[in-house]
CSV table of C-alpha atoms and ligand atoms in Angstrom, one decimal:
chain,number,residue,atom,x,y,z
A,1,MET,CA,-3.5,-12.4,8.3
A,2,SER,CA,-4.2,-15.0,5.6
A,3,ASN,CA,-3.6,-13.4,2.3
A,4,VAL,CA,-2.6,-10.1,0.6
A,5,THR,CA,-6.0,-9.7,-1.0
A,6,ASP,CA,-7.7,-9.5,2.4
A,7,LEU,CA,-4.9,-7.2,3.6
A,8,ILE,CA,-5.4,-4.7,0.8
A,9,ALA,CA,-9.2,-4.9,1.0
A,10,GLY,CA,-9.0,-3.9,4.6
A,11,MET,CA,-7.1,-0.7,3.9
A,12,SER,CA,-8.5,2.7,3.0
A,13,LEU,CA,-5.9,3.3,0.3
A,14,PRO,CA,-3.2,0.8,-0.9
A,15,VAL,CA,-0.4,2.8,0.8
A,16,ILE,CA,2.5,1.7,3.0
A,17,ALA,CA,4.3,4.4,4.8
A,18,ALA,CA,7.7,3.0,4.1
A,19,PRO,CA,10.2,2.1,6.8
A,20,MET,CA,12.9,4.8,7.1
A,21,PHE,CA,15.8,4.5,9.5
A,22,THR,CA,15.4,7.0,12.4
A,23,VAL,CA,12.6,8.8,10.5
A,24,SER,CA,9.8,6.2,10.9
A,25,ASN,CA,8.8,5.9,14.6
A,26,LEU,CA,5.9,4.6,16.6
A,27,GLU,CA,4.0,7.9,16.4
A,28,MET,CA,4.1,7.9,12.6
A,29,ALA,CA,3.4,4.2,12.2
A,30,LEU,CA,0.3,4.3,14.5
A,31,ALA,CA,-1.0,7.5,13.0
A,32,THR,CA,-0.8,5.9,9.6
A,33,CYS,CA,-2.7,2.8,10.8
A,34,ALA,CA,-5.3,5.1,12.2
A,35,GLN,CA,-5.9,6.3,8.7
A,36,GLY,CA,-6.4,2.8,7.3
A,37,MET,CA,-3.0,2.6,5.7
A,38,MET,CA,0.0,0.5,6.6
A,39,GLY,CA,2.4,2.0,9.2
A,40,SER,CA,5.9,0.6,9.5
A,41,PHE,CA,9.4,1.1,10.9
A,42,PRO,CA,12.8,-0.6,10.6
A,43,ALA,CA,13.7,-2.9,13.5
A,44,HIS,CA,17.2,-1.4,13.4
A,45,THR,CA,15.8,2.0,14.3
A,46,THR,CA,15.3,0.7,17.8
A,47,ARG,CA,18.6,0.6,19.8
A,48,SER,CA,18.1,-2.8,21.3
A,49,GLY,CA,16.0,-5.9,21.5
A,50,GLU,CA,14.2,-4.6,24.6
A,51,MET,CA,13.3,-1.4,22.8
A,52,LEU,CA,12.1,-3.3,19.7
A,53,GLU,CA,9.9,-5.4,22.0
A,54,ASP,CA,8.5,-2.3,23.6
A,55,TRP,CA,7.7,-0.9,20.2
A,56,LEU,CA,6.1,-4.2,19.0
A,57,ILE,CA,3.9,-4.3,22.1
A,58,THR,CA,2.9,-0.6,21.7
A,59,MET,CA,2.0,-1.2,18.0
A,60,ALA,CA,-0.1,-4.3,18.8
A,61,GLU,CA,-1.9,-2.6,21.6
A,62,GLY,CA,-2.2,0.6,19.6
A,63,VAL,CA,-4.1,-1.0,16.7
A,64,VAL,CA,-6.5,-2.8,19.1
A,65,ARG,CA,-7.1,0.5,20.9
A,66,LEU,CA,-7.9,2.3,17.6
A,67,ALA,CA,-10.5,-0.3,16.8
A,68,ASP,CA,-11.9,-0.1,20.3
A,69,GLU,CA,-12.2,3.7,19.9
A,70,GLY,CA,-14.3,3.1,16.9
A,71,VAL,CA,-11.8,3.9,14.1
A,72,GLU,CA,-13.6,2.3,11.1
A,73,THR,CA,-10.6,1.2,9.1
A,74,VAL,CA,-7.4,0.4,11.0
A,75,GLY,CA,-4.5,-0.3,8.8
A,76,PRO,CA,-2.0,-3.2,9.4
A,77,TYR,CA,1.6,-2.6,10.4
A,78,GLY,CA,4.9,-3.9,9.1
A,79,VAL,CA,8.4,-4.2,10.5
A,80,ASN,CA,11.5,-3.9,8.3
A,81,LEU,CA,14.2,-6.6,8.8
A,82,VAL,CA,17.5,-6.4,7.0
A,83,VAL,CA,18.0,-10.1,6.2
A,84,ALA,CA,21.6,-9.8,5.0
A,85,ALA,CA,24.2,-12.0,6.7
A,86,GLY,CA,25.9,-8.9,8.2
A,87,ASN,CA,22.9,-8.1,10.4
A,88,GLN,CA,23.9,-9.4,13.8
A,89,ARG,CA,20.5,-8.6,15.3
A,90,LEU,CA,18.5,-10.6,12.7
A,91,ASP,CA,17.9,-13.8,14.7
A,92,GLN,CA,16.9,-11.8,17.8
A,93,ASP,CA,14.7,-9.3,16.0
A,94,LEU,CA,13.0,-12.0,13.9
A,95,ALA,CA,12.3,-14.0,17.1
A,96,LEU,CA,10.6,-10.9,18.6
A,97,CYS,CA,8.5,-10.3,15.4
A,98,ILE,CA,7.4,-14.0,15.5
A,99,LYS,CA,6.6,-13.7,19.3
A,100,HIS,CA,4.5,-10.7,18.7
A,101,LYS,CA,3.0,-11.9,15.4
A,102,VAL,CA,3.9,-8.8,13.3
A,103,PRO,CA,1.3,-8.9,10.5
A,104,VAL,CA,3.7,-7.9,7.7
A,105,ILE,CA,7.5,-8.3,7.6
A,106,LEU,CA,9.2,-6.0,5.1
A,107,THR,CA,12.6,-7.6,4.2
A,108,SER,CA,15.5,-5.9,2.5
A,109,LYS,CA,18.7,-7.4,1.1
A,110,GLY,CA,19.2,-11.2,0.7
A,111,ALA,CA,16.1,-13.4,0.5
A,112,PRO,CA,16.5,-16.3,3.0
A,113,GLY,CA,13.7,-18.8,2.7
A,114,GLU,CA,14.0,-19.7,6.4
A,115,VAL,CA,13.0,-16.2,7.4
A,116,PHE,CA,10.0,-16.3,5.0
A,117,ASP,CA,8.9,-19.8,6.3
A,118,ALA,CA,9.2,-18.6,10.0
A,119,VAL,CA,6.9,-15.7,9.2
A,120,HIS,CA,4.4,-17.8,7.3
A,121,ALA,CA,4.3,-20.3,10.2
A,122,TYR,CA,2.5,-17.7,12.4
A,123,GLY,CA,0.3,-16.4,9.6
A,124,GLY,CA,2.4,-13.3,8.7
A,125,LEU,CA,3.1,-12.0,5.3
A,126,VAL,CA,6.5,-11.1,3.8
A,127,PHE,CA,7.1,-8.4,1.3
A,128,HIS,CA,10.7,-8.4,0.0
A,129,ASP,CA,12.4,-5.4,-1.7
A,130,ILE,CA,14.0,-5.9,-5.1
A,131,GLY,CA,15.7,-3.7,-7.6
A,132,ALA,CA,15.8,-6.0,-10.6
A,133,ALA,CA,13.9,-9.0,-12.1
A,134,ARG,CA,16.7,-11.4,-11.0
A,135,HIS,CA,16.1,-10.4,-7.3
A,136,ALA,CA,12.4,-10.9,-7.8
A,137,GLU,CA,13.0,-14.4,-9.1
A,138,LYS,CA,15.1,-15.3,-6.0
A,139,ALA,CA,12.5,-13.8,-3.6
A,140,LEU,CA,9.6,-15.6,-5.3
A,141,ALA,CA,11.6,-18.9,-5.1
A,142,ALA,CA,12.1,-18.2,-1.4
A,143,GLY,CA,8.4,-17.7,-0.9
A,144,ALA,CA,7.8,-13.9,-0.8
A,145,ASP,CA,4.2,-12.8,-0.7
A,146,GLY,CA,4.9,-9.6,-2.4
A,147,LEU,CA,7.7,-7.8,-4.1
A,148,ILE,CA,8.7,-4.2,-3.3
A,149,ALA,CA,9.9,-2.8,-6.6
A,150,VAL,CA,12.4,-0.1,-5.6
A,151,CYS,CA,12.9,2.1,-8.6
A,152,SER,CA,15.1,4.9,-9.7
A,153,GLY,CA,14.6,8.1,-7.6
A,154,ALA,CA,13.5,6.3,-4.4
A,155,GLY,CA,14.8,7.6,-1.1
A,156,GLY,CA,17.4,5.7,0.9
A,157,HIS,CA,19.3,3.1,-1.1
A,158,GLY,CA,17.0,3.5,-4.0
A,159,GLY,CA,17.1,1.6,-7.3
A,160,THR,CA,18.3,2.3,-10.8
A,161,LEU,CA,15.5,1.0,-13.0
A,162,ASN,CA,12.6,3.0,-14.5
A,163,PRO,CA,9.4,2.0,-12.8
A,164,PHE,CA,7.6,1.0,-16.0
A,165,ALA,CA,10.5,-1.2,-17.0
A,166,LEU,CA,10.7,-2.9,-13.6
A,167,VAL,CA,7.0,-3.4,-13.0
A,168,ASN,CA,6.6,-4.8,-16.5
A,169,GLU,CA,9.4,-7.3,-16.0
A,170,VAL,CA,8.2,-8.4,-12.6
A,171,ARG,CA,4.6,-8.7,-13.8
A,172,GLN,CA,5.7,-11.2,-16.4
A,173,LEU,CA,7.2,-13.3,-13.6
A,174,THR,CA,4.3,-13.4,-11.2
A,175,ASP,CA,0.7,-12.4,-10.4
A,176,LYS,CA,1.7,-11.9,-6.8
A,177,THR,CA,1.6,-8.5,-5.1
A,178,ILE,CA,3.8,-5.7,-6.4
A,179,ILE,CA,4.5,-2.7,-4.2
A,180,LEU,CA,5.9,0.2,-6.2
A,181,ALA,CA,8.5,2.4,-4.6
A,182,GLY,CA,10.1,5.6,-5.8
A,183,ALA,CA,9.0,9.3,-5.8
A,184,ILE,CA,5.3,8.5,-5.1
A,185,SER,CA,4.0,11.6,-3.5
A,186,THR,CA,0.3,12.2,-4.4
A,187,GLY,CA,-3.0,10.4,-4.7
A,188,GLN,CA,-2.7,10.6,-8.5
A,189,ASP,CA,0.6,8.8,-8.2
A,190,ILE,CA,-1.0,6.0,-6.3
A,191,LEU,CA,-3.7,5.5,-8.9
A,192,ALA,CA,-1.0,5.7,-11.7
A,193,ALA,CA,1.0,3.0,-9.9
A,194,GLN,CA,-2.1,0.7,-9.9
A,195,ILE,CA,-2.8,1.4,-13.5
A,196,MET,CA,0.8,0.4,-14.3
A,197,GLY,CA,0.2,-3.0,-12.6
A,198,ALA,CA,1.2,-2.4,-9.0
A,199,ASP,CA,-1.1,-3.4,-6.1
A,200,LEU,CA,0.3,-1.2,-3.4
A,201,VAL,CA,2.7,1.7,-3.1
A,202,TYR,CA,5.6,2.5,-0.7
A,203,MET,CA,5.8,6.1,0.2
A,204,GLY,CA,8.9,7.2,2.1
A,205,THR,CA,10.0,10.8,1.4
A,206,ARG,CA,6.5,12.2,1.5
A,207,PHE,CA,6.1,10.9,5.0
A,208,ILE,CA,9.4,12.5,6.2
A,209,ASN,CA,7.5,15.8,6.1
A,210,THR,CA,4.8,14.8,8.6
A,211,GLU,CA,4.6,16.2,12.1
A,212,GLU,CA,5.0,12.8,13.6
A,213,SER,CA,8.2,11.7,11.7
A,214,GLY,CA,11.5,11.6,13.5
A,215,ALA,CA,13.0,14.2,11.1
A,216,THR,CA,14.3,17.5,12.3
A,217,ASP,CA,12.8,20.8,11.2
A,218,GLY,CA,15.9,21.5,9.1
A,219,TYR,CA,15.6,18.2,7.3
A,220,ARG,CA,11.9,18.9,6.5
A,221,GLU,CA,12.7,22.5,5.4
A,222,MET,CA,15.4,21.2,3.0
A,223,ILE,CA,12.9,18.8,1.4
A,224,ILE,CA,10.5,21.7,0.9
A,225,GLU,CA,13.2,23.7,-0.9
A,226,ALA,CA,14.5,20.8,-2.9
A,227,ARG,CA,13.8,19.7,-6.5
A,228,ALA,CA,14.6,16.3,-8.0
A,229,THR,CA,17.9,17.7,-9.3
A,230,ASP,CA,19.0,18.4,-5.7
A,231,ILE,CA,19.2,14.7,-5.0
A,232,PHE,CA,22.7,13.2,-5.3
A,233,TRP,CA,22.9,9.5,-6.3
A,234,GLY,CA,26.1,7.9,-5.2
A,235,THR,CA,28.0,5.8,-2.7
A,236,ILE,CA,28.8,7.5,0.5
A,237,THR,CA,29.2,4.5,2.8
A,238,ASP,CA,28.3,1.0,1.7
A,239,ALA,CA,26.0,1.1,-1.3
A,240,PRO,CA,24.6,3.8,-3.6
A,241,SER,CA,21.8,5.9,-2.1
A,242,ASN,CA,19.9,9.1,-2.8
A,243,THR,CA,20.9,12.1,-0.6
A,244,LEU,CA,20.0,15.7,-0.4
A,245,THR,CA,22.9,17.5,-2.1
A,246,PRO,CA,22.7,20.6,0.1
A,247,SER,CA,23.1,18.5,3.2
A,248,LEU,CA,26.3,16.9,1.8
A,249,LEU,CA,27.7,20.3,0.8
A,250,ARG,CA,27.0,21.7,4.2
A,251,ALA,CA,28.9,18.8,5.8
A,252,GLY,CA,31.9,19.7,3.7
A,253,VAL,CA,31.6,16.8,1.3
A,254,LYS,CA,32.9,17.4,-2.2
A,255,LEU,CA,30.6,15.7,-4.7
A,256,GLU,CA,33.6,15.1,-7.1
A,257,ASP,CA,35.2,13.0,-4.3
A,258,LEU,CA,32.1,10.9,-4.2
A,259,ARG,CA,31.8,10.6,-7.9
A,260,ARG,CA,35.4,9.5,-8.3
A,261,GLN,CA,35.2,7.2,-5.2
A,262,ASP,CA,38.7,8.4,-4.4
A,263,PRO,CA,39.8,6.2,-1.5
A,264,ASP,CA,41.7,9.0,0.4
A,265,ALA,CA,38.9,11.4,0.0
A,266,LEU,CA,36.4,8.8,1.1
A,267,LEU,CA,38.5,8.1,4.2
A,268,ALA,CA,38.6,11.7,5.0
A,269,ILE,CA,34.8,11.9,4.6
A,270,SER,CA,34.2,8.9,6.9
A,271,GLU,CA,36.5,10.5,9.5
A,272,ARG,CA,34.1,13.5,9.6
A,273,LYS,CA,31.3,11.1,10.3
A,274,LYS,CA,30.1,12.8,13.4
A,275,ARG,CA,28.6,15.5,11.2
A,276,TRP,CA,26.7,12.9,9.3
A,277,LYS,CA,23.6,13.0,11.4
A,278,ASP,CA,22.9,16.1,9.3
A,279,VAL,CA,23.4,14.3,6.0
A,280,TRP,CA,19.9,13.4,4.9
A,281,SER,CA,18.4,11.0,2.5
A,282,ALA,CA,15.4,11.8,0.3
A,283,GLY,CA,14.1,10.7,-3.1
A,284,HIS,CA,13.2,12.5,-6.3
A,285,GLY,CA,9.7,13.1,-5.1
A,286,VAL,CA,10.9,16.1,-3.1
A,287,GLY,CA,9.7,18.5,-5.8
A,288,ALA,CA,6.1,17.6,-5.1
A,289,ILE,CA,6.5,18.3,-1.3
A,290,HIS,CA,5.7,21.8,-0.2
A,291,ASP,CA,4.6,21.4,3.4
A,292,VAL,CA,4.8,19.6,6.7
A,293,LEU,CA,1.4,18.3,7.9
A,294,SER,CA,0.0,15.7,10.3
A,295,VAL,CA,-0.2,12.1,9.0
A,296,GLU,CA,-4.0,12.5,9.3
A,297,ALA,CA,-4.0,15.6,7.1
A,298,LEU,CA,-1.6,14.0,4.6
A,299,CYS,CA,-3.7,10.8,4.4
A,300,ASN,CA,-6.9,12.8,3.9
A,301,ARG,CA,-5.2,14.7,1.1
A,302,LEU,CA,-4.1,11.4,-0.5
A,303,LYS,CA,-7.6,10.0,-0.3
A,304,ALA,CA,-9.1,13.2,-1.9
A,305,GLU,CA,-6.5,13.3,-4.6
A,306,TYR,CA,-7.0,9.6,-5.4
A,307,ALA,CA,-10.7,10.0,-5.6
A,308,ALA,CA,-10.3,13.1,-7.9
A,309,ALA,CA,-7.9,11.1,-10.1
A,310,GLN,CA,-10.3,8.2,-10.3
A,311,ALA,CA,-13.2,10.6,-11.3
A,312,GLY,CA,-10.9,12.2,-13.9
A,313,LEU,CA,-10.2,8.9,-15.7
A,314,SER,CA,-13.4,9.3,-17.7
A,315,ARG,CA,-11.6,12.0,-19.8
A,316,PHE,CA,-9.6,9.2,-21.3
A,317,GLN,CA,-12.6,7.2,-22.5
A,318,ALA,CA,-12.5,6.9,-26.3
A,319,ALA,CA,-15.5,8.4,-28.1
A,320,GLU,CA,-18.0,5.8,-29.2
E,1,FMN,C1,15.6,8.6,5.2
E,1,FMN,C2,15.3,7.3,4.6
E,1,FMN,C3,15.6,6.2,5.4
E,1,FMN,C4,15.4,4.9,4.9
E,1,FMN,N1,15.7,3.8,5.6
E,1,FMN,C5,15.3,2.5,5.2
E,1,FMN,C6,15.5,1.4,6.0
E,1,FMN,O1,16.0,1.5,7.1
E,1,FMN,N2,15.1,0.2,5.5
E,1,FMN,C7,14.5,0.1,4.2
E,1,FMN,O2,14.2,-1.1,3.8
E,1,FMN,N3,14.3,1.1,3.5
E,1,FMN,C8,14.7,2.4,3.9
E,1,FMN,N4,14.5,3.5,3.1
E,1,FMN,C9,13.8,3.3,1.8
E,1,FMN,C10,12.2,3.4,2.0
E,1,FMN,O3,11.8,2.3,2.8
E,1,FMN,C11,11.5,3.4,0.6
E,1,FMN,O4,11.9,2.4,-0.2
E,1,FMN,C12,11.8,4.7,-0.1
E,1,FMN,O5,11.7,5.8,0.7
E,1,FMN,C13,10.7,4.9,-1.2
E,1,FMN,O6,11.0,6.0,-2.0
E,1,FMN,P1,10.5,7.5,-1.8
E,1,FMN,O7,11.3,8.0,-0.6
E,1,FMN,O8,10.9,8.1,-3.1
E,1,FMN,O9,9.0,7.5,-1.5
E,1,FMN,C14,14.7,4.8,3.6
E,1,FMN,C15,14.4,5.9,2.9
E,1,FMN,C16,14.7,7.1,3.4
E,1,FMN,C17,14.2,8.4,2.6
């Protein structure tokens, strides 16, 4: 993989099915590649180095098989590495990604240049996630090929800035690739992101409600019933994140305790952690999600919506 322009030109739509802990799995990633979009998963979703290596081999063989089967546009794949000092698996996981020449590494937290250099050395690309222009500056200095602008309303740890504000600030810093993240759910949204100045989009929450995702039926059902106002923004464990409020309430968590960050209450919450597998993250885009469908059906819908949105742009042309 030599550059991002070639990467995007080889995709059917500029969409990355974003890495989501325990939700993104091999099935979802490969099904996304089969539709010409980028599939991904976090390395830390796998339980061990052996399991990660199995997944990397399955992905590499899977994309070759898709091409052999005659799939016209096979999307690339990416693996998310948390590059913060606290990630004890980083060296091992990075070494495996290098060994298997993962086309795109999606890094989050920190921005160590050595990681970027190691990926570039085998011809891989690195997209680094940022929530503010100052993070973008550091990532660019370290050699990132693209910046994932994680904005307010994004699922998982989310961001706090308005997408127009963040994209405009980052665009003033660089003409490198910008990947917009946060509440992007439809083909219209993808085109809108491009018009704002982004090159690619990151779609997380929308892909939770696919048949292939690792989500439970209850999780998917809660997304269908939720609106943006059902998403709680706050710190539950380490850093602020967006969580489905009904899942917190059902686990007996009082939102006031989270808002006040009362140490005793937080301790009590963490002691109930075993119920946390049913505390679910999602972004503000939930209000646009009304179904569970296969990745193929979702991607076909995105393509159709995108084409309709493009065709509809003519209505904005000024009269001569
Ligand atoms: C359930 C869930 C788990 C996530 N896990 C990760 C993760 O492990 N690593 C990461 O970089 N981002 C993670 N994210 C963030 C996504 O990669 C992406 O930035 C976000 O979902 C985009 O916003 P959207 O959900 O509004 O589309 C997660 C998001 C969700 C919803």
